[in-house]
Short mmCIF file of the C-alpha atoms (twelve columns), coordinates in Angstrom:
data_MODEL
# 
_entry.id   MODEL 
# 
loop_
_atom_site.group_PDB 
_atom_site.id 
_atom_site.type_symbol 
_atom_site.label_atom_id 
_atom_site.label_alt_id 
_atom_site.label_comp_id 
_atom_site.label_asym_id 
_atom_site.label_seq_id 
_atom_site.Cartn_x 
_atom_site.Cartn_y 
_atom_site.Cartn_z 
_atom_site.pdbx_PDB_model_num 
ATOM 1  C CA . UNK A 1  5.452  21.799 54.029 1 
ATOM 2  C CA . UNK A 2  6.100  21.760 50.291 1 
ATOM 3  C CA . UNK A 3  5.889  17.972 50.167 1 
ATOM 4  C CA . UNK A 4  2.615  18.039 52.086 1 
ATOM 5  C CA . UNK A 5  1.164  20.664 49.734 1 
ATOM 6  C CA . UNK A 6  2.231  18.637 46.708 1 
ATOM 7  C CA . UNK A 7  0.686  15.432 48.073 1 
ATOM 8  C CA . UNK A 8  -2.519 17.186 49.147 1 
ATOM 9  C CA . UNK A 9  -2.890 19.044 45.856 1 
ATOM 10 C CA . UNK A 10 -2.677 22.416 47.583 1 
ATOM 11 C CA . UNK A 11 -1.393 25.495 45.758 1 
ATOM 12 C CA . UNK A 12 2.251  26.409 46.366 1 
ATOM 13 C CA . UNK A 13 1.338  29.994 47.275 1 
ATOM 14 C CA . UNK A 14 -1.169 31.631 49.614 1 
ATOM 15 C CA . UNK A 15 -1.247 35.303 48.642 1 
ATOM 16 C CA . UNK A 16 -3.498 36.329 51.528 1 
ATOM 17 C CA . UNK A 17 -1.260 34.747 54.148 1 
ATOM 18 C CA . UNK A 18 1.844  36.177 52.493 1 
ATOM 19 C CA . UNK A 19 0.328  39.672 52.532 1 
ATOM 20 C CA . UNK A 20 -0.556 39.341 56.224 1 
ATOM 21 C CA . UNK A 21 2.964  38.162 57.073 1 
ATOM 22 C CA . UNK A 22 4.528  41.040 55.145 1 
ATOM 23 C CA . UNK A 23 2.273  43.588 56.872 1 
ATOM 24 C CA . UNK A 24 3.094  42.103 60.285 1 
ATOM 25 C CA . UNK A 25 6.841  42.123 59.664 1 
ATOM 26 C CA . UNK A 26 6.764  45.648 58.215 1 
ATOM 27 C CA . UNK A 27 5.123  46.816 61.451 1 
ATOM 28 C CA . UNK A 28 7.685  44.959 63.570 1 
ATOM 29 C CA . UNK A 29 10.504 46.468 61.516 1 
ATOM 30 C CA . UNK A 30 9.105  49.958 62.017 1 
ATOM 31 C CA . UNK A 31 8.793  49.366 65.770 1 
ATOM 32 C CA . UNK A 32 12.447 48.274 65.835 1 
ATOM 33 C CA . UNK A 33 13.600 51.321 63.824 1 
ATOM 34 C CA . UNK A 34 14.476 49.110 60.855 1 
ATOM 35 C CA . UNK A 35 13.652 49.848 57.230 1 
ATOM 36 C CA . UNK A 36 10.218 48.334 56.475 1 
ATOM 37 C CA . UNK A 37 10.903 48.415 52.717 1 
ATOM 38 C CA . UNK A 38 14.079 46.370 53.111 1 
ATOM 39 C CA . UNK A 39 12.256 43.988 55.429 1 
ATOM 40 C CA . UNK A 40 9.520  43.455 52.849 1 
ATOM 41 C CA . UNK A 41 12.013 42.896 50.032 1 
ATOM 42 C CA . UNK A 42 13.934 40.374 52.123 1 
ATOM 43 C CA . UNK A 43 10.779 38.495 53.116 1 
ATOM 44 C CA . UNK A 44 9.497  38.569 49.531 1 
ATOM 45 C CA . UNK A 45 12.787 36.998 48.396 1 
ATOM 46 C CA . UNK A 46 12.363 34.186 50.929 1 
ATOM 47 C CA . UNK A 47 8.702  33.647 50.023 1 
ATOM 48 C CA . UNK A 48 9.513  33.544 46.306 1 
ATOM 49 C CA . UNK A 49 12.228 30.940 46.883 1 
ATOM 50 C CA . UNK A 50 9.906  28.786 48.995 1 
ATOM 51 C CA . UNK A 51 7.188  28.978 46.336 1 
ATOM 52 C CA . UNK A 52 9.718  28.059 43.644 1 
ATOM 53 C CA . UNK A 53 10.737 25.020 45.683 1 
ATOM 54 C CA . UNK A 54 7.106  24.015 46.266 1 
ATOM 55 C CA . UNK A 55 6.418  24.246 42.531 1 
ATOM 56 C CA . UNK A 56 9.386  21.986 41.824 1 
ATOM 57 C CA . UNK A 57 7.941  19.406 44.204 1 
ATOM 58 C CA . UNK A 58 4.612  19.525 42.394 1 
ATOM 59 C CA . UNK A 59 6.167  19.042 38.950 1 
# 
């Protein structure tokens, strides 16, 4: 996906989509009696790493 975004000139991040994914996974975590805060932090870590990688591809 990062290579495609780089070739197509698309931004490495999509804040709206990221926010929707976080909200969805927080709800799933709550339904599963898991800590939504931890779930968000974990997902944010993954998103940040993916964005970092996408930016490297665009450089």
